[in-house]
Coordinates of C-alpha atoms in Angstrom, one line a residue:
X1 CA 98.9 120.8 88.1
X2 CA 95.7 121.5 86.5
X3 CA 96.4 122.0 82.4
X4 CA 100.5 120.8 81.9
X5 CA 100.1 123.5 78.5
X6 CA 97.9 125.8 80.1
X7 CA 100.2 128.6 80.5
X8 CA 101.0 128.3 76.8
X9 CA 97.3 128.3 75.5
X10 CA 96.1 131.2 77.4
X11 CA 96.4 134.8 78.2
X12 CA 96.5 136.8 81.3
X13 CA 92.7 138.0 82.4
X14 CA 91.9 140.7 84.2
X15 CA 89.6 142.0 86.4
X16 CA 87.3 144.8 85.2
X17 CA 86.3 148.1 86.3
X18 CA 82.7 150.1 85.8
X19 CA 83.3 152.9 83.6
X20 CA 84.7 156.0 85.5
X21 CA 82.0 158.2 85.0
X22 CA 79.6 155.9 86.9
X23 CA 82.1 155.1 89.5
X24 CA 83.0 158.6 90.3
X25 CA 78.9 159.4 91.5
X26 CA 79.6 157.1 94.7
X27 CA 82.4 155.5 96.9
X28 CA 81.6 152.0 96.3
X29 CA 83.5 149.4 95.2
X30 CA 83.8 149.6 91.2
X31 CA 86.2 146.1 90.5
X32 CA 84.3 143.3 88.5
X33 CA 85.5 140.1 89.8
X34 CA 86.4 137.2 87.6
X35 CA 83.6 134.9 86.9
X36 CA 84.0 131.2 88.0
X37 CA 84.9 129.9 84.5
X38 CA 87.7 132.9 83.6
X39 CA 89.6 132.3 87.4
X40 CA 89.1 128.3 86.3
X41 CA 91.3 129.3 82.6
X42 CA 93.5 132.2 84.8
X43 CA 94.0 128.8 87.0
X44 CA 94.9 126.6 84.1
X45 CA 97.9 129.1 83.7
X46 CA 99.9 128.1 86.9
X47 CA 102.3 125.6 86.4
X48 CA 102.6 123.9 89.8
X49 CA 106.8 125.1 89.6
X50 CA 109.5 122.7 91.3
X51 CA 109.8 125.9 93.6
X52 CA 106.7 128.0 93.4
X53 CA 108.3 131.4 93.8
X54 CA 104.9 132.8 94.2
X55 CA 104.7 131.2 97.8
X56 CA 107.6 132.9 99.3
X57 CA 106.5 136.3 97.2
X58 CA 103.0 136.3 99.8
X59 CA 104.1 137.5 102.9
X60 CA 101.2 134.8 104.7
X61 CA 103.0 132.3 102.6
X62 CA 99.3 131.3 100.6
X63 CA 100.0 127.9 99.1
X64 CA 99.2 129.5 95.9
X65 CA 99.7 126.2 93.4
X66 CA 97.1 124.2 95.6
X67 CA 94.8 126.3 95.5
X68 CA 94.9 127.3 91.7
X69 CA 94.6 123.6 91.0
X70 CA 91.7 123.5 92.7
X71 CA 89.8 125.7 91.1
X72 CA 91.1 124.6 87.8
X73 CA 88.9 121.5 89.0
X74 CA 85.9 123.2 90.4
X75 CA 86.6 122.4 94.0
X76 CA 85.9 125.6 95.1
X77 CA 85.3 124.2 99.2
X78 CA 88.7 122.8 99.1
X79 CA 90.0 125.7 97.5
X80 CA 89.1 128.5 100.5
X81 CA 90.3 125.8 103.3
X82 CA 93.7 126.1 101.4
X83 CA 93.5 129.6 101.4
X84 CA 92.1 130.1 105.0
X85 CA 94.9 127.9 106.2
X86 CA 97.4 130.9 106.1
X87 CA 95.0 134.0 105.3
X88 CA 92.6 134.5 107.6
X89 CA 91.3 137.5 105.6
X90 CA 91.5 137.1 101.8
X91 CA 88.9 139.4 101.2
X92 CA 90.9 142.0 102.3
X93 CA 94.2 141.0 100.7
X94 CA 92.3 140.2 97.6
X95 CA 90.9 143.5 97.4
X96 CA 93.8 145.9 98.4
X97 CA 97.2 143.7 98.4
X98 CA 99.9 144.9 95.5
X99 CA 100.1 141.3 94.9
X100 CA 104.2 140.6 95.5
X101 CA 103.2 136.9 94.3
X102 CA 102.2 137.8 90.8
X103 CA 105.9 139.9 90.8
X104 CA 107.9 136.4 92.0
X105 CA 105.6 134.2 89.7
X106 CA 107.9 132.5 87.7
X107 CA 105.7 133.3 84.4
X108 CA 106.8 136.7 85.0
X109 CA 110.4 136.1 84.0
X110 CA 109.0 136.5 80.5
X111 CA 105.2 137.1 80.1
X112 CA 102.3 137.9 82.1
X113 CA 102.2 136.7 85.6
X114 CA 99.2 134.0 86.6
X115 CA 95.9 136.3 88.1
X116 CA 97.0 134.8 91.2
X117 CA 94.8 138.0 93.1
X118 CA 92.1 137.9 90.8
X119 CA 91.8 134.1 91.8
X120 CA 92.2 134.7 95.3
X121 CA 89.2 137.3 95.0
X122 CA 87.2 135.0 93.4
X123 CA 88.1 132.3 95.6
X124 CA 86.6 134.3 98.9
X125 CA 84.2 135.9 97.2
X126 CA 82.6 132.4 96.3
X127 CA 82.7 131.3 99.8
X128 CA 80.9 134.2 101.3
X129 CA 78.4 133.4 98.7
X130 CA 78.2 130.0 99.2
X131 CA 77.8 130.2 102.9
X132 CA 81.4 128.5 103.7
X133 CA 82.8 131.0 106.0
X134 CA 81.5 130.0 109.3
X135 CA 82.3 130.4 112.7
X136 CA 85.2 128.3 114.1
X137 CA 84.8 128.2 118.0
X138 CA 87.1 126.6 120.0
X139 CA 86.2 123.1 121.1
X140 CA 88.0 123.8 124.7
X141 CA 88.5 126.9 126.8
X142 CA 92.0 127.5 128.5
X143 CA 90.8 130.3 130.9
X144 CA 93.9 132.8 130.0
X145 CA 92.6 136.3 128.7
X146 CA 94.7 137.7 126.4
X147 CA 94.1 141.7 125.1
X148 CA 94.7 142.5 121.8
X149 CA 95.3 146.7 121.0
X150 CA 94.2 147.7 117.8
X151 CA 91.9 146.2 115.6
X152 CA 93.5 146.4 112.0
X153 CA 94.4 143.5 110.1
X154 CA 97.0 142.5 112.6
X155 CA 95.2 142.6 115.4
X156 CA 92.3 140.9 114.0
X157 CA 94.3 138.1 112.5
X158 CA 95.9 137.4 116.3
X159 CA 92.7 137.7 117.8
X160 CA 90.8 135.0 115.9
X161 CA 93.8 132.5 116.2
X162 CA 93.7 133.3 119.9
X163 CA 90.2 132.7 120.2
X164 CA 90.3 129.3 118.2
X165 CA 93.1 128.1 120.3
X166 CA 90.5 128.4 122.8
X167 CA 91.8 131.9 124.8
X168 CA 89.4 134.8 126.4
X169 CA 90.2 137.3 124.0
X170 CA 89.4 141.1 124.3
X171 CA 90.2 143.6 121.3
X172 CA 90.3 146.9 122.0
X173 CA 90.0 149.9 119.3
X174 CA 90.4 153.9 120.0
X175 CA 88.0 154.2 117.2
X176 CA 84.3 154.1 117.2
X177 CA 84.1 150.8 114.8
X178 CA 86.2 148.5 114.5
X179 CA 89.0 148.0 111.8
X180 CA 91.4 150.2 112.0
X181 CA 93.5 151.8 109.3
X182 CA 90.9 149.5 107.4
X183 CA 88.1 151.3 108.4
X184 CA 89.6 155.0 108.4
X185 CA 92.2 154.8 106.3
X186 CA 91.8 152.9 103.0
X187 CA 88.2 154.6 101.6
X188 CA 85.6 152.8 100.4
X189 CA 85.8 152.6 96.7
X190 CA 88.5 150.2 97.4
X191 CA 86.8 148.3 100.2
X192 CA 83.8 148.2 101.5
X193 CA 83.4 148.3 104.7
X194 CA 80.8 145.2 105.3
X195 CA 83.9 143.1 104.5
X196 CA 85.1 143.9 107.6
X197 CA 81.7 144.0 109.6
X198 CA 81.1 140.2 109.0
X199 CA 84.5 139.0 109.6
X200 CA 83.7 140.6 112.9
X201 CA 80.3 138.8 113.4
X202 CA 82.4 135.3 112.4
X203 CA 84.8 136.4 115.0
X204 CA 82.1 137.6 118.3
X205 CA 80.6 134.0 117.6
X206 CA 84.0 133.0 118.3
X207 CA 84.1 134.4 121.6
X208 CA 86.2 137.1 120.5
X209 CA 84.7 140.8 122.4
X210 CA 85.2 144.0 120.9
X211 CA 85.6 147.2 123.0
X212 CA 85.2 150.1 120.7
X213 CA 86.0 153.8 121.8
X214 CA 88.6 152.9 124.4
X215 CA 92.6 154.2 124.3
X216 CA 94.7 152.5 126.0
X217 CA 97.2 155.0 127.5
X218 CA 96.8 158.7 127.3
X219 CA 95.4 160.6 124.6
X220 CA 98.4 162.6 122.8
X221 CA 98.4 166.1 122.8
X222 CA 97.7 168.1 120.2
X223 CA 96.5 165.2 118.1
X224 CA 94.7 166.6 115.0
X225 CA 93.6 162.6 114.0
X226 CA 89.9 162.8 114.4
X227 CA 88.7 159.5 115.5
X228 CA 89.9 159.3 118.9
X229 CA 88.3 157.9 121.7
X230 CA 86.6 159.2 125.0
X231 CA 87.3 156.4 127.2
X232 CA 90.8 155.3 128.2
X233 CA 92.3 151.9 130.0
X234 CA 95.9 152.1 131.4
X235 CA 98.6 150.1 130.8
X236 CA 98.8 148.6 134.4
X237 CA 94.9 147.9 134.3
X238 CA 95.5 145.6 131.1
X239 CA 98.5 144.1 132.3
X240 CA 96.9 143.5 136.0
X241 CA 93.7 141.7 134.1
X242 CA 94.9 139.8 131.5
X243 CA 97.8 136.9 131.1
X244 CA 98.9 138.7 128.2
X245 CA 98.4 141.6 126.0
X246 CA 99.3 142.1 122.0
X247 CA 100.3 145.5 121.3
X248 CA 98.9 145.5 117.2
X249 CA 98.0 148.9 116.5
X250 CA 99.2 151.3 113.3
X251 CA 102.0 153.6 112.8
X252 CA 100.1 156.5 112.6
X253 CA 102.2 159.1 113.3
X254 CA 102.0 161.0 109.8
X255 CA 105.5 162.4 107.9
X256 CA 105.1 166.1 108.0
X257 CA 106.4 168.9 105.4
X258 CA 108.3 171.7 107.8
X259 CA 108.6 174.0 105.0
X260 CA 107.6 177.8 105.8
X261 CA 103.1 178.0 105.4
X262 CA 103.0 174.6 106.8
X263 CA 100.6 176.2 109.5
X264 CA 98.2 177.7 106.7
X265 CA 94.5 177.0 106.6
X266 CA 94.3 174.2 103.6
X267 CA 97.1 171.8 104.1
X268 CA 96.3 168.6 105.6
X269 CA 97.8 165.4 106.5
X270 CA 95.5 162.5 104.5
X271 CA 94.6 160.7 107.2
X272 CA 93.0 164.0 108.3
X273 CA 90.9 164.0 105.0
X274 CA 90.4 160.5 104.1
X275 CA 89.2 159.1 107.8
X276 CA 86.2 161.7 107.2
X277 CA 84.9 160.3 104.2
X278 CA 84.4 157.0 105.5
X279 CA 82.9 158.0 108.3
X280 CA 80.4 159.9 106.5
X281 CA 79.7 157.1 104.2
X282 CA 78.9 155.5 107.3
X283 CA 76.1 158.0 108.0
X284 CA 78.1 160.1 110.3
X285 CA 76.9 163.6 110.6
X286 CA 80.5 165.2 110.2
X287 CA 80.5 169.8 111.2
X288 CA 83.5 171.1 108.8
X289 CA 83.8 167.9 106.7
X290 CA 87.2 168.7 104.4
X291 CA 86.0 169.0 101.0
X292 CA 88.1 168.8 98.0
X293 CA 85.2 170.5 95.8
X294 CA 85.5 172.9 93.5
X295 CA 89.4 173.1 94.7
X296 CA 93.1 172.8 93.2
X297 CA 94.5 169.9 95.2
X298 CA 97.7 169.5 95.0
X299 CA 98.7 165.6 97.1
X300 CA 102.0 165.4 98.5
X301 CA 103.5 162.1 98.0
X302 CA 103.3 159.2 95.4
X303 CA 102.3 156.2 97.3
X304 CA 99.1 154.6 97.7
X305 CA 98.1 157.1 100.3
X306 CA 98.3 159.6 97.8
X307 CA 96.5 157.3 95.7
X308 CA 93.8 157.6 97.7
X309 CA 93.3 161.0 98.0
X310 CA 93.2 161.5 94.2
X311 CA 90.6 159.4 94.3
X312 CA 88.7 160.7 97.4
X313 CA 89.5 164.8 95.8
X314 CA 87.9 163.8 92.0
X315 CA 84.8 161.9 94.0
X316 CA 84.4 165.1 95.8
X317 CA 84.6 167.6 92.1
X318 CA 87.7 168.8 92.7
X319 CA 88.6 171.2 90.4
X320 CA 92.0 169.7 89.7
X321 CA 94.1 167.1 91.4
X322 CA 97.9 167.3 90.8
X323 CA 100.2 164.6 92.5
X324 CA 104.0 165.5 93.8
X325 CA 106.2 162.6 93.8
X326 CA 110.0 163.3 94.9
X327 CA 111.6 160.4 93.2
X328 CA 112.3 160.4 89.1
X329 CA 109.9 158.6 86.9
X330 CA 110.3 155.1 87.1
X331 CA 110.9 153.1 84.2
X332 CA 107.7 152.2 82.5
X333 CA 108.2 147.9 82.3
X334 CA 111.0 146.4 84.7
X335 CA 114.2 145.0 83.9
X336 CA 113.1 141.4 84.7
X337 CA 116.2 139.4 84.7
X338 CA 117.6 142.1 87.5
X339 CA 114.4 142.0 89.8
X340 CA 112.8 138.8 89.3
X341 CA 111.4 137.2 91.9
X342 CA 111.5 140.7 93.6
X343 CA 109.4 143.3 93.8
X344 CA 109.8 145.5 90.8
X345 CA 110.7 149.5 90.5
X346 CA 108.5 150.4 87.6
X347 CA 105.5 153.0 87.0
X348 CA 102.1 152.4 88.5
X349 CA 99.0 153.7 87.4
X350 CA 96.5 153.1 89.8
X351 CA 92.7 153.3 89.1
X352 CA 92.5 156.8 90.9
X353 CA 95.0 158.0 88.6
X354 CA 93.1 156.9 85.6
X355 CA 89.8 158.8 86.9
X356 CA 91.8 162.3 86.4
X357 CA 95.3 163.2 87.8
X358 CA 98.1 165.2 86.8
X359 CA 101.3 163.4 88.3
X360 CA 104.5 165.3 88.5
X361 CA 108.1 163.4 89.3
X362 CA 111.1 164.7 91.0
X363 CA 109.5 168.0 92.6
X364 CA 109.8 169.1 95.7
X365 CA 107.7 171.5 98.4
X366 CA 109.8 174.7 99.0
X367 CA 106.8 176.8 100.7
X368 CA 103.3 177.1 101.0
X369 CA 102.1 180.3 100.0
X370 CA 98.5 181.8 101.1
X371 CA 96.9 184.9 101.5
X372 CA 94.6 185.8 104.7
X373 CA 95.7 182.6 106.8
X374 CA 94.6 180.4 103.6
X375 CA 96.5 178.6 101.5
X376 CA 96.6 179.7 97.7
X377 CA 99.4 178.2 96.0
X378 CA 102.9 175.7 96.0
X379 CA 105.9 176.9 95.8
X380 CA 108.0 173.8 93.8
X381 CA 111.3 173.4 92.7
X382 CA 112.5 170.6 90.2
X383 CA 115.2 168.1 91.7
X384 CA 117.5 165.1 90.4
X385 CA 120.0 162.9 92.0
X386 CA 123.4 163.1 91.8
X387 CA 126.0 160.7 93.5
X388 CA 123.2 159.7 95.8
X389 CA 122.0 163.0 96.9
X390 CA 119.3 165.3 96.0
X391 CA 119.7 168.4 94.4
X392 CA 117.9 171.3 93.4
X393 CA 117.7 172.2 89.7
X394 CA 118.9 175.7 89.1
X395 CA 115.8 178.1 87.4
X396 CA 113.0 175.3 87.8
X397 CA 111.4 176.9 90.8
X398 CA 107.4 177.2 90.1
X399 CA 104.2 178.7 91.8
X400 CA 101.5 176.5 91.6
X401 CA 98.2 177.4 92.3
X402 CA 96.2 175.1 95.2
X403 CA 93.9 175.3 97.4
X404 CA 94.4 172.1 99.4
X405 CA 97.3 170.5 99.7
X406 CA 97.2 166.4 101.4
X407 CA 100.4 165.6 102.7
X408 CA 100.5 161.6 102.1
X409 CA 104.2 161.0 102.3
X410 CA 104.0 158.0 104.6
X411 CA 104.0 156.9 108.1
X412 CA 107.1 157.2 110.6
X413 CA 105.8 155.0 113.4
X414 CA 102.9 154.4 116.2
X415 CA 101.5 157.4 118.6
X416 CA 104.4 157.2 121.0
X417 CA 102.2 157.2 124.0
X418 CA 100.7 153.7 123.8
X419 CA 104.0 152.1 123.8
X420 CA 105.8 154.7 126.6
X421 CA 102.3 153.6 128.7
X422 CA 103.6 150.3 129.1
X423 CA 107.2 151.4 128.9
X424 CA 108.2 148.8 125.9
X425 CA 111.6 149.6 124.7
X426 CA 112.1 151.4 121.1
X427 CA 113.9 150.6 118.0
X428 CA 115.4 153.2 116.4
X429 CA 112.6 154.0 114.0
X430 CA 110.5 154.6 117.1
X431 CA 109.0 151.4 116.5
X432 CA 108.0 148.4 119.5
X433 CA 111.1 146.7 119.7
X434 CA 110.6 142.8 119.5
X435 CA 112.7 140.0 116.9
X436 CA 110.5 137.5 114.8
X437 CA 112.2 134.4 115.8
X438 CA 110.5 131.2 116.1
X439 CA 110.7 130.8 119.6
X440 CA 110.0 133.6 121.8
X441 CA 109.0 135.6 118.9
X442 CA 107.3 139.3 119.2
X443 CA 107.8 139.9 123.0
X444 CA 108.9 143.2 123.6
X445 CA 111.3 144.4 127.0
X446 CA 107.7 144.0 129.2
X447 CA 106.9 140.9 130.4
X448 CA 103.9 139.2 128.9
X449 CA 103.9 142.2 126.4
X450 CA 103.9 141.3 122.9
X451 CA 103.8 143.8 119.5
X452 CA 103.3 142.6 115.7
X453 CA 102.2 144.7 112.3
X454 CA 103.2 148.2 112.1
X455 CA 103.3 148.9 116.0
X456 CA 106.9 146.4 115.6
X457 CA 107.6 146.6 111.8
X458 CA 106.9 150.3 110.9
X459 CA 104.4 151.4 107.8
X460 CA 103.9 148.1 105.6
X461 CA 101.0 146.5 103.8
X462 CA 98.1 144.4 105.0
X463 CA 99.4 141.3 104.5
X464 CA 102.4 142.3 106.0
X465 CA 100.2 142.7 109.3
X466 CA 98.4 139.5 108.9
X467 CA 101.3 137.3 108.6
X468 CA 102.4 139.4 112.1
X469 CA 99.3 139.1 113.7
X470 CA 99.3 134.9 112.7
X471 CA 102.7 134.5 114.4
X472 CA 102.3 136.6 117.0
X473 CA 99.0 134.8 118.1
X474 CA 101.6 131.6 117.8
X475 CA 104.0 133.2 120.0
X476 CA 101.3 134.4 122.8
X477 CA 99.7 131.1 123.0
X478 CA 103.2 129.4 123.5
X479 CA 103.9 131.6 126.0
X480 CA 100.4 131.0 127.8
X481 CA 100.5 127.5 127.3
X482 CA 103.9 126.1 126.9
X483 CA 103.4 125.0 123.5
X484 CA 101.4 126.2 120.5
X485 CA 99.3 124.3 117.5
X486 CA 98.6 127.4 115.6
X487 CA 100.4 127.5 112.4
X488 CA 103.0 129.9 112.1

């Protein structure tokens, strides 16, 4: 424990952010990170509990009192072995994860949770600095090839603790560069993309190949996603070439709006619009790039895809941006004693809603209206809940005007046709269908087929997909080799 009093002498410090007027004339990433003395006082805070809550809050399980204490005592090497040990991407996490840690922290029964993110950021961002990430080949081969589809967070994490457990591994990505929902789906401003380019140079000097621009299955049809690839692999080709294959890619089949207009010129799904915007940061030359300028955008749905498209629309000069969200106004603080060590239901203001957003609670989508194929306005009607259902509120129906509408209201499950390619039995979500249990863990109904991150648990968070990817690597190499030292 690195201060016994230090959670009593100090305050909860923030990160900061550049101004938004500055921030809104680019898409990079606007976050000040703690400086090496503040994350060594937002350290001193922890206080090393009996049973550190925080650890079973992180869904990778970070052994979040070790590493706080060692920071506390400026052993900042130590400090990112701890953290490596079960995150093999904190950069990531410590850029874009919601932080369920900091919401189990026991601090947060009454006062303000330990920067346990903020630290974590600091942490990584200190070893990239210092040179201390580094390559970790394996020190003997096994000859077994393993493929890994999809090359988000999940199926990067089981790639590189294949590849260190000494495997041939062989990621391959329907998109042009690598990443995943990483890449084309969370924009810029929130991470930048050269976090994932080096994690991928640590990884090829691992042995680990990347095969870019290559579905695996058929393309499906009618897909309005824009990034997909020219070349495809079959299901029997992988599973004739390789000792095992890792089914890790996203659930990317969008929730759609069938309410009468849906069809009009002007409503999109966001990963429509927001997969443009990185590619053109990337210095892609994009015909018919969806623009939000000048425009009423009205986003459908109040996550953190929505999030993101409030941010994307006011970076483009939207005129307006207006966000629906079905669900009443949460409370603004939590009741603690209820939801402690749980993730709380409260309000959340994100940093895209603070750069200019109208936000409107317990509204619904009764039609799109539009004139000449194009979409000009929303018609809305106001709902509460009553006995567990929805109802509409008699005499709130609105028009509201819009010229693009985003439709961000979540993720049902993965393209079906990957997972009807190699004939992998469904849940009923539509999801892969394969149990987490220590042994025999994350094999689906195909032999030598296994699936982790949202291709098997649905739409989740990053960290989610890491901890999946991490066991699932565990799992495969047991398979392969009868026994497995990868953690789990």
């Amino acid at each position: 424990m690195g201060k016994v009093t230090g959670f009593m002498e100090y305050d909860r410090l923030e990160e900061g952010y550049l101004p938004v007027e500055s921030r809104l004339k680019n898409y990079k990433e606007f976050v000040i990170g703690l400086k090496s003395d503040d994350a060594k006082v937002q350290s001193a805070r922890c206080m090393d509990c009996g049973t550190p809550f925080c650890n079973n809050g992180c869904p990778v399980n970070n052994i979040i009192p070790d590493f706080n204490d060692l920071v506390f005592r400026n052993d900042w090497r130590n400090a990112i072995r701890v953290l490596h040990s079960t995150n093999n991407f904190p950069e990531f996490t410590g850029r874009i994860c919601p932080a369920p840690c900091e919401a189990a922290c026991t601090l947060n029964v009454n006062d303000d949770a330990v920067g346990i993110k903020s630290i974590e950021h600091a942490i990584i961002d200190r070893a990239w600095a210092e040179g201390w990430v580094a390559p970790q080949p394996a020190k003997h081969k096994t000859d077994k090839r393993v493929a890994v589809v999809g090359s988000g967070p999940a199926g990067l994490a089981a790639a590189q603790q294949l590849a260190r457990a000494g495997h041939d591994v062989v990621v391959f990505e329907k998109n042009d560069r690598v990443g995943g929902l990483l890449r084309y789906g969370i924009p810029d401003f929130k991470m930048e993309k050269t976090h994932i380019d080096r994690r991928v140079k640590q990884m090829e000097a691992e042995g680990v190949v990347f095969r870019t621009g290559v579905m695996v299955g058929a393309l499906p049809k009618g897909s309005k996603v824009t990034n997909w690839a020219k070349e495809t692999v079959s299901a029997e080709q992988l599973k004739a070439e390789f000792d095992a294959v890792l089914l890790a890619g996203g659930a990317e089949q969008s929730r759609d709006l069938p309410v009468p207009g849906r069809d009009l010129e002007g409503v999109y799904f966001a990963m429509e619009f927001l997969p443009q915007q990185n590619k053109v940061n990337a210095g892609d030359k994009l015909k018919g790039q969806l623009r939000a300028e000048g425009k009423h955008v009205i986003v459908i749905g109040g996550g953190d895809t929505g999030s993101d498209c409030v941010g994307t629309s006011n970076r483009h000069g939207a005129a307006s941006v207006t966000q629906f969200e079905l669900m009443p106004t949460p409370p603004e603080q939590e009741d603690r004693p209820l939801t402690w060590p749980y993730w709380p239901y409260k309000l959340r203001t994100s940093s895209s809603h603070e750069e200019g957003c109208q936000r409107e609670f317990a509204i619904a989508t009764k039609e799109f209206v539009g004139e000449k194929g194009k979409l000009t306005g929303l018609k809305t009607v106001r709902v509460e809940w009553q006995g567990g259902k929805m109802v509409e509120v008699p005499g709130s129906e609105q028009l509201l005007k819009a010229d693009m509408a985003l439709l961000a209201m979540g993720f049902v499950n993965p393209v079906g046709t990957i997972l009807e390619a190699f004939g992998v039995d469904k849940d009923n979500r539509g999801n892969a269908k394969a149990t987490t249990e220590a042994h025999h863990g994350y094999r689906t109904s195909v032999e030598k087929v296994f699936a982790a991150g949202d291709m098997r648990r649905g739409q989740s968070l990053v960290v989610w997909a890491i901890r999946e990817g991490r066991q699932a690597a565990r799992s495969v190499d047991e398979f392969l080799m009868g026994h497995s030292e990868l953690p789990r």
